[in-house]
Coordinates of C-alpha atoms and ligand atoms in Angstrom, one line a residue:
M1 CA 121.6 59.6 -49.6
P2 CA 121.1 62.1 -52.4
D3 CA 122.9 65.4 -52.0
M4 CA 120.4 67.3 -54.2
R5 CA 117.2 66.8 -56.1
I6 CA 116.5 68.6 -59.4
K7 CA 112.9 69.0 -60.3
V8 CA 112.1 68.9 -64.0
P9 CA 108.3 68.9 -64.5
G10 CA 107.0 67.8 -67.9
T11 CA 109.7 65.0 -68.2
P12 CA 109.4 61.3 -67.7
E13 CA 111.6 61.5 -64.6
T14 CA 109.9 64.7 -63.1
Q15 CA 112.8 64.9 -60.7
Y16 CA 116.2 63.3 -60.3
E17 CA 118.8 63.0 -57.6
I18 CA 122.4 63.9 -57.6
V19 CA 124.8 62.0 -55.3
I20 CA 128.2 63.7 -54.7
G21 CA 131.1 62.1 -52.8
S22 CA 134.6 60.8 -53.0
D23 CA 135.1 57.1 -54.0
I24 CA 131.4 56.4 -54.5
L25 CA 131.8 54.7 -57.8
P26 CA 132.1 51.2 -56.4
S27 CA 128.7 51.6 -54.6
A28 CA 126.9 53.2 -57.5
W29 CA 125.9 50.0 -59.3
A30 CA 124.0 48.6 -56.3
Q31 CA 122.2 51.9 -55.9
I32 CA 121.2 52.1 -59.5
K33 CA 120.0 48.5 -59.3
A34 CA 118.0 49.3 -56.2
A35 CA 116.4 52.3 -57.8
H36 CA 115.5 50.4 -61.0
T37 CA 114.7 46.9 -59.7
Q38 CA 112.9 45.6 -62.8
Y39 CA 115.5 47.0 -65.2
N40 CA 118.5 45.7 -67.2
R41 CA 121.6 47.8 -67.2
F42 CA 123.6 48.8 -70.3
V43 CA 126.8 50.8 -69.9
V44 CA 128.1 53.2 -72.5
T45 CA 131.7 54.3 -71.9
D46 CA 134.9 54.9 -73.9
E47 CA 138.4 53.4 -74.2
H48 CA 140.0 56.0 -71.9
V49 CA 137.6 55.4 -69.1
I50 CA 138.1 51.7 -69.4
A51 CA 141.9 52.1 -69.4
A52 CA 141.7 54.3 -66.2
G53 CA 139.9 51.4 -64.5
H54 CA 136.6 53.2 -63.9
L55 CA 134.4 50.5 -65.6
D56 CA 136.0 47.8 -63.4
A57 CA 135.4 49.9 -60.3
L58 CA 131.7 50.4 -61.3
L59 CA 131.1 46.8 -62.2
G60 CA 133.1 45.3 -59.3
G61 CA 133.4 42.0 -61.2
R62 CA 129.7 41.8 -62.2
P63 CA 129.1 40.8 -65.8
A64 CA 127.2 43.5 -67.8
P65 CA 126.8 44.4 -71.4
Y66 CA 128.6 47.6 -72.4
F67 CA 129.6 49.7 -75.4
A68 CA 133.0 51.3 -75.6
I69 CA 133.2 54.4 -77.8
K70 CA 136.3 54.4 -80.0
P71 CA 138.1 56.6 -80.5
A72 CA 137.3 58.5 -77.3
G73 CA 136.5 62.2 -77.9
E74 CA 134.4 64.6 -79.9
V75 CA 135.4 63.0 -83.2
S76 CA 133.1 60.1 -82.3
K77 CA 130.2 62.3 -81.3
T78 CA 128.3 61.4 -84.5
I79 CA 125.0 59.9 -85.5
D80 CA 126.8 56.8 -86.6
T81 CA 128.0 56.2 -83.0
A82 CA 124.5 56.7 -81.7
V83 CA 123.2 54.2 -84.2
A84 CA 125.9 51.7 -83.3
I85 CA 124.9 51.9 -79.6
V86 CA 121.2 51.4 -80.3
E87 CA 122.1 48.4 -82.5
A88 CA 124.3 47.0 -79.8
M89 CA 121.5 47.2 -77.4
E90 CA 119.1 45.4 -79.8
K91 CA 121.7 42.7 -80.4
A92 CA 121.9 42.2 -76.6
Y93 CA 118.1 41.6 -76.7
L94 CA 117.4 44.6 -74.5
G95 CA 114.0 46.3 -74.4
R96 CA 112.4 49.3 -72.8
D97 CA 113.1 47.8 -69.4
T98 CA 116.7 49.0 -69.7
V99 CA 118.6 51.8 -68.0
V100 CA 121.5 53.2 -69.9
I101 CA 124.5 54.1 -67.7
A102 CA 126.7 56.8 -69.2
L103 CA 130.2 56.4 -67.6
G104 CA 132.6 59.0 -69.0
G105 CA 133.2 62.6 -69.9
G106 CA 131.0 65.0 -71.8
T107 CA 131.1 63.2 -75.1
V108 CA 130.1 59.9 -73.5
G109 CA 127.3 61.5 -71.6
D110 CA 125.9 63.4 -74.6
I111 CA 126.0 60.3 -76.9
A112 CA 124.7 57.8 -74.3
G113 CA 122.0 60.2 -73.3
F114 CA 121.0 60.7 -76.9
A115 CA 121.0 56.9 -77.6
A116 CA 118.8 56.4 -74.5
A117 CA 116.4 59.1 -75.7
I118 CA 115.9 57.4 -79.1
F119 CA 116.2 53.7 -78.1
K120 CA 112.7 52.3 -78.5
R121 CA 111.2 55.8 -77.9
G122 CA 113.2 56.4 -74.8
V123 CA 114.7 54.6 -71.8
P124 CA 116.2 56.1 -68.6
V125 CA 119.8 57.2 -68.5
V126 CA 122.0 57.5 -65.4
Q127 CA 124.9 59.9 -65.7
I128 CA 128.2 59.0 -64.0
P129 CA 130.6 61.8 -65.2
T130 CA 134.3 61.2 -65.0
T131 CA 135.8 64.5 -66.1
T132 CA 135.9 68.0 -64.5
L133 CA 133.8 69.2 -67.5
A134 CA 131.1 66.6 -67.2
Q135 CA 130.9 66.8 -63.4
A136 CA 130.5 70.6 -63.5
D137 CA 128.2 70.9 -66.5
S138 CA 127.2 68.3 -69.1
A139 CA 126.0 65.5 -66.9
I140 CA 123.4 67.7 -65.3
G141 CA 120.5 69.2 -67.2
G142 CA 119.5 66.7 -69.7
K143 CA 121.1 68.0 -72.9
T144 CA 122.0 65.1 -75.1
G145 CA 123.1 65.0 -78.7
V146 CA 125.6 64.3 -81.4
D147 CA 127.3 66.6 -84.0
S148 CA 126.6 66.9 -87.7
S149 CA 129.3 67.6 -90.3
V150 CA 128.2 71.3 -90.1
S151 CA 127.8 72.1 -86.4
K152 CA 127.8 70.8 -82.8
N153 CA 124.8 69.0 -81.3
A154 CA 122.8 69.3 -84.5
F155 CA 121.0 66.1 -83.6
G156 CA 119.8 66.2 -80.1
A157 CA 117.2 65.8 -77.4
F158 CA 116.5 67.0 -73.9
W159 CA 116.6 63.8 -72.0
H160 CA 116.9 64.4 -68.3
P161 CA 118.8 61.7 -66.4
A162 CA 117.2 59.4 -63.8
A163 CA 120.1 60.1 -61.5
V164 CA 123.6 61.6 -61.5
Y165 CA 126.6 60.2 -59.5
I166 CA 129.5 62.5 -59.1
D167 CA 132.6 60.8 -57.7
V168 CA 135.2 63.5 -57.3
A169 CA 138.0 60.9 -56.8
V170 CA 137.8 59.7 -60.4
V171 CA 139.2 62.9 -61.8
K172 CA 142.6 62.0 -60.3
T173 CA 143.3 59.9 -63.4
L174 CA 142.5 62.7 -65.9
D175 CA 145.4 64.0 -67.8
D176 CA 146.4 67.6 -66.8
R177 CA 145.0 69.3 -69.9
Q178 CA 141.6 67.7 -69.6
Y179 CA 141.5 68.3 -65.9
R180 CA 142.3 72.0 -66.2
S181 CA 140.1 72.7 -69.2
G182 CA 137.0 71.3 -67.6
L183 CA 137.4 73.7 -64.7
V184 CA 136.5 76.5 -67.0
E185 CA 132.8 75.5 -66.7
S186 CA 133.1 76.0 -62.9
V187 CA 134.5 79.4 -63.4
K188 CA 131.6 80.1 -65.8
H189 CA 129.1 79.2 -63.1
G190 CA 130.7 81.7 -60.7
L191 CA 130.6 84.4 -63.4
I192 CA 127.0 83.9 -64.3
A193 CA 125.4 83.3 -60.9
D194 CA 127.5 83.6 -57.8
A195 CA 130.3 86.1 -57.1
G196 CA 131.0 84.3 -53.9
Y197 CA 131.7 81.1 -55.8
F198 CA 134.0 83.0 -58.2
E199 CA 135.9 84.3 -55.2
F200 CA 136.1 80.8 -53.8
I201 CA 137.7 79.6 -57.0
E202 CA 140.1 82.5 -57.0
G203 CA 141.1 81.7 -53.4
H204 CA 141.4 78.0 -53.7
L205 CA 143.3 77.5 -57.0
D206 CA 146.2 75.7 -55.3
E207 CA 143.8 73.1 -53.7
I208 CA 141.8 72.8 -56.9
L209 CA 144.9 72.2 -59.0
A210 CA 146.2 69.7 -56.4
R211 CA 142.9 67.8 -56.9
D212 CA 142.1 68.0 -53.2
P213 CA 138.9 65.9 -52.8
D214 CA 137.3 68.1 -50.2
T215 CA 137.7 71.2 -52.3
L216 CA 136.4 69.3 -55.4
E217 CA 133.3 68.2 -53.4
M218 CA 132.7 71.9 -52.6
L219 CA 133.1 72.7 -56.3
A220 CA 130.6 70.0 -57.2
R221 CA 128.1 71.3 -54.7
Y222 CA 128.4 74.8 -56.0
N223 CA 128.1 73.7 -59.6
C224 CA 125.1 71.4 -59.0
R225 CA 123.3 74.1 -57.0
I226 CA 123.8 76.7 -59.6
K227 CA 123.2 74.6 -62.7
G228 CA 120.3 72.8 -61.0
S229 CA 118.5 76.0 -60.1
V230 CA 118.8 77.3 -63.7
V231 CA 117.6 74.0 -65.1
E232 CA 114.7 73.8 -62.7
E233 CA 113.6 77.3 -63.8
D234 CA 114.0 76.6 -67.5
P235 CA 114.6 72.9 -68.3
F236 CA 114.1 73.3 -72.1
E237 CA 116.1 76.5 -72.6
K238 CA 113.3 78.9 -73.5
N239 CA 115.2 81.8 -72.0
K240 CA 117.0 81.8 -68.6
R241 CA 119.0 78.6 -69.3
R242 CA 120.8 80.5 -72.1
I243 CA 122.9 82.0 -69.3
L244 CA 124.7 78.6 -69.2
N245 CA 125.9 79.4 -72.7
Y246 CA 128.1 82.3 -71.4
G247 CA 131.3 82.2 -73.5
H248 CA 129.9 79.5 -75.8
T249 CA 129.0 81.6 -78.9
V250 CA 132.6 82.4 -79.7
G251 CA 133.7 79.2 -77.8
H252 CA 131.8 76.8 -80.0
A253 CA 133.0 78.5 -83.2
V254 CA 136.6 78.4 -82.0
E255 CA 136.2 74.7 -81.0
A256 CA 134.8 73.8 -84.4
A257 CA 137.3 75.9 -86.3
S258 CA 140.1 74.0 -84.5
D259 CA 138.6 70.7 -85.9
Y260 CA 138.1 69.8 -82.2
E261 CA 141.8 70.0 -81.5
M262 CA 141.0 72.5 -78.8
L263 CA 139.1 71.0 -75.9
H264 CA 135.6 72.3 -75.1
G265 CA 136.7 74.0 -71.9
E266 CA 139.7 75.6 -73.7
A267 CA 137.5 77.0 -76.4
V268 CA 135.0 78.3 -73.8
A269 CA 137.8 80.1 -72.0
V270 CA 138.6 82.0 -75.2
G271 CA 134.8 82.6 -75.6
I272 CA 134.5 84.0 -72.1
I273 CA 137.4 86.4 -72.7
A274 CA 135.6 87.4 -76.0
A275 CA 132.4 88.0 -74.1
G276 CA 134.3 90.1 -71.5
L277 CA 135.9 92.2 -74.4
I278 CA 132.4 92.7 -75.8
E279 CA 131.2 93.9 -72.4
I280 CA 134.1 96.4 -72.3
E281 CA 133.4 97.6 -75.9
L282 CA 129.7 98.2 -74.9
S283 CA 130.8 99.9 -71.6
L284 CA 129.1 97.2 -69.5
S285 CA 132.2 96.4 -67.5
K286 CA 135.7 97.6 -66.7
P287 CA 138.9 96.0 -67.9
S288 CA 139.8 95.1 -64.2
Q289 CA 136.9 92.6 -64.2
L290 CA 138.3 90.9 -67.2
D291 CA 141.8 90.9 -65.7
R292 CA 140.5 88.8 -62.8
I293 CA 139.0 86.3 -65.1
R294 CA 142.1 86.2 -67.3
A295 CA 144.3 85.7 -64.2
I296 CA 142.3 82.5 -63.3
F297 CA 142.5 81.2 -66.8
E298 CA 146.3 81.8 -66.9
R299 CA 146.7 79.9 -63.6
L300 CA 144.6 77.1 -65.2
G301 CA 146.9 77.2 -68.2
V302 CA 144.0 77.4 -70.7
P303 CA 144.2 79.6 -73.8
V304 CA 142.9 83.2 -73.7
R305 CA 143.4 84.0 -77.4
V306 CA 142.2 82.9 -80.7
P307 CA 144.9 80.9 -82.4
A308 CA 146.6 82.9 -85.2
S309 CA 145.9 80.2 -87.8
M310 CA 142.1 80.6 -87.4
V311 CA 140.4 82.4 -90.3
Q312 CA 138.2 85.2 -89.2
E313 CA 135.5 84.6 -91.8
K314 CA 135.3 80.9 -90.8
L315 CA 134.7 81.9 -87.2
I316 CA 132.0 84.4 -88.2
D317 CA 130.3 81.7 -90.4
L318 CA 130.3 79.2 -87.6
M319 CA 128.8 81.7 -85.2
R320 CA 125.9 82.1 -87.7
H321 CA 124.9 78.6 -86.8
D322 CA 124.7 79.4 -83.1
K323 CA 121.4 78.2 -81.6
K324 CA 120.8 81.7 -80.2
A325 CA 121.1 83.2 -83.7
V326 CA 118.3 85.4 -85.1
D327 CA 118.4 86.1 -88.8
Q328 CA 121.7 84.2 -89.0
W329 CA 123.4 86.5 -86.4
P330 CA 124.1 85.3 -82.9
R331 CA 123.0 86.9 -79.7
F332 CA 125.3 87.0 -76.8
V333 CA 125.1 86.2 -73.1
L334 CA 126.8 89.1 -71.3
L335 CA 127.5 90.0 -67.7
D336 CA 126.3 93.1 -65.9
R337 CA 128.9 92.2 -63.2
I338 CA 130.5 89.0 -61.8
G339 CA 127.6 86.8 -60.6
Q340 CA 124.9 88.7 -62.6
V341 CA 124.0 88.1 -66.3
R342 CA 122.6 91.0 -68.3
C343 CA 118.9 90.8 -69.0
E344 CA 117.4 93.2 -71.6
D345 CA 113.7 93.3 -72.2
G346 CA 113.4 90.0 -70.3
Q347 CA 115.9 88.3 -72.6
Y348 CA 119.2 86.8 -71.4
A349 CA 120.8 86.7 -74.9
V350 CA 121.4 90.2 -76.3
Q351 CA 122.1 91.7 -79.7
V352 CA 125.6 92.8 -80.5
S353 CA 126.6 94.3 -83.8
R354 CA 128.8 92.5 -86.3
E355 CA 131.2 95.4 -86.1
V356 CA 131.8 95.0 -82.3
V357 CA 132.2 91.2 -82.7
V358 CA 134.7 91.6 -85.5
N359 CA 136.7 94.1 -83.5
V360 CA 136.8 91.8 -80.5
L361 CA 137.9 88.9 -82.6
K362 CA 140.8 91.0 -83.9
K363 CA 141.8 92.0 -80.3
L364 CA 141.8 88.4 -79.4
R365 CA 144.6 87.5 -81.8
Ligands
LIG1 N1 125.9 73.4 -71.0 C1 124.8 74.3 -71.1 C2 123.5 73.7 -70.7 O1 123.4 72.6 -70.2 O2 122.5 74.3 -70.9

C-alpha cells in the first residue's frame, strides 16, 4: 500500500507513490515488477551499497543487470558516469521498455535519474534511497543531474520518479558521519515548513541518533509530506520550491570549496547557520532562534563554522554560480520564523547585499 501519492501534472508519470516502512527492501522488487509488467529492470547502485548487502536484499537471488558506480560519492557525479550508464544499458540490449532502479544515496539517485532521463529520450526511474539524506530529500521531487568541473548539477533534468521506496531499516548500515549529516535536511524541513516537526526533532534526538525504526518512520512521513506538498505546488522550481534550498546558497559553495571533502548535509548545516546569521543582521530573527538550531547541529555533530582554510573570495565566486543568482549575485531563502519562509513581493528568494554576506562569512570563521 502506498503511504503517499505526489501529484506532478505535466510529467510523464503525472503522479507517483511513496512507500515507507521498515525492512521493505526485500519486497520492493516484486512490487516494481507488478507496477511495470512489460518492462525490463536495470539497477544503478554503488560499491558501498553493494558491500552493505542492499543489492542482494533487493534482488533476493534474482539475476538482473546492474551498474555499480565507482568510486562511490560526489566525485563520480560526472557526465562521464552518466554516459557509462547509458552505454551499459545499450550493451545489455535494453530499450525504452526499461525501468531504472536507483538504489543508493543522493549521488546514486541523481546520476541514475539523469541517466534515465536521457536514455533513449527518457525511461522511468524508481528511487530506493539508502541514506538519511536521500530518504529525506533527494529521492523525492525529481531533481536529477551531474556536476561540471565548475559547479554542482550543471547538467540536469527534472525527471520525476515512477515510485519511491523508503526502507528506514537500511540506514542502520550507514557510517555515523553519513547518518548524522543526512539528518540536516530533515531539520531543514522543520525550519522551512513545520515548527511542530522542528520541535519533534528537538525532542527525539536520542531516538533519532539510536536509529530507532519507529522514530525514523515518523521522520520519513514528515519529510515526504513537507517535501511532497512543496513539489506538488511547484514541481519545476519556478518559485515556492526554492524554499527547499534553505541553507544551500552558502552550503553549496562550502561543499564545492572543500572539494567535496565535506558531506552535503555538513555543508548545508553551515549554510543554515549562515542564513540564520543573515536573518539576525537584517533584524528578521533573534539570536535565540539560531541558538536552538545550533544546539541541534551540535548534538548531530555536524559543523557549524566555515573551515579556516577556505578562502573567502573563492566562496563568494562559487556563490555567484548559485541557481538563484540574478546579475551574478545570489538571492537567499530566509526565515520569518521557524516553520515560515520569508516571502517578499511574492518571491521566496530575497536580495541580500554583498556587505551583509561578507560580514556573515567572517563571523562564521
Ligand atoms: N533538494 C531541493 C529540491 O529538491 O528542490
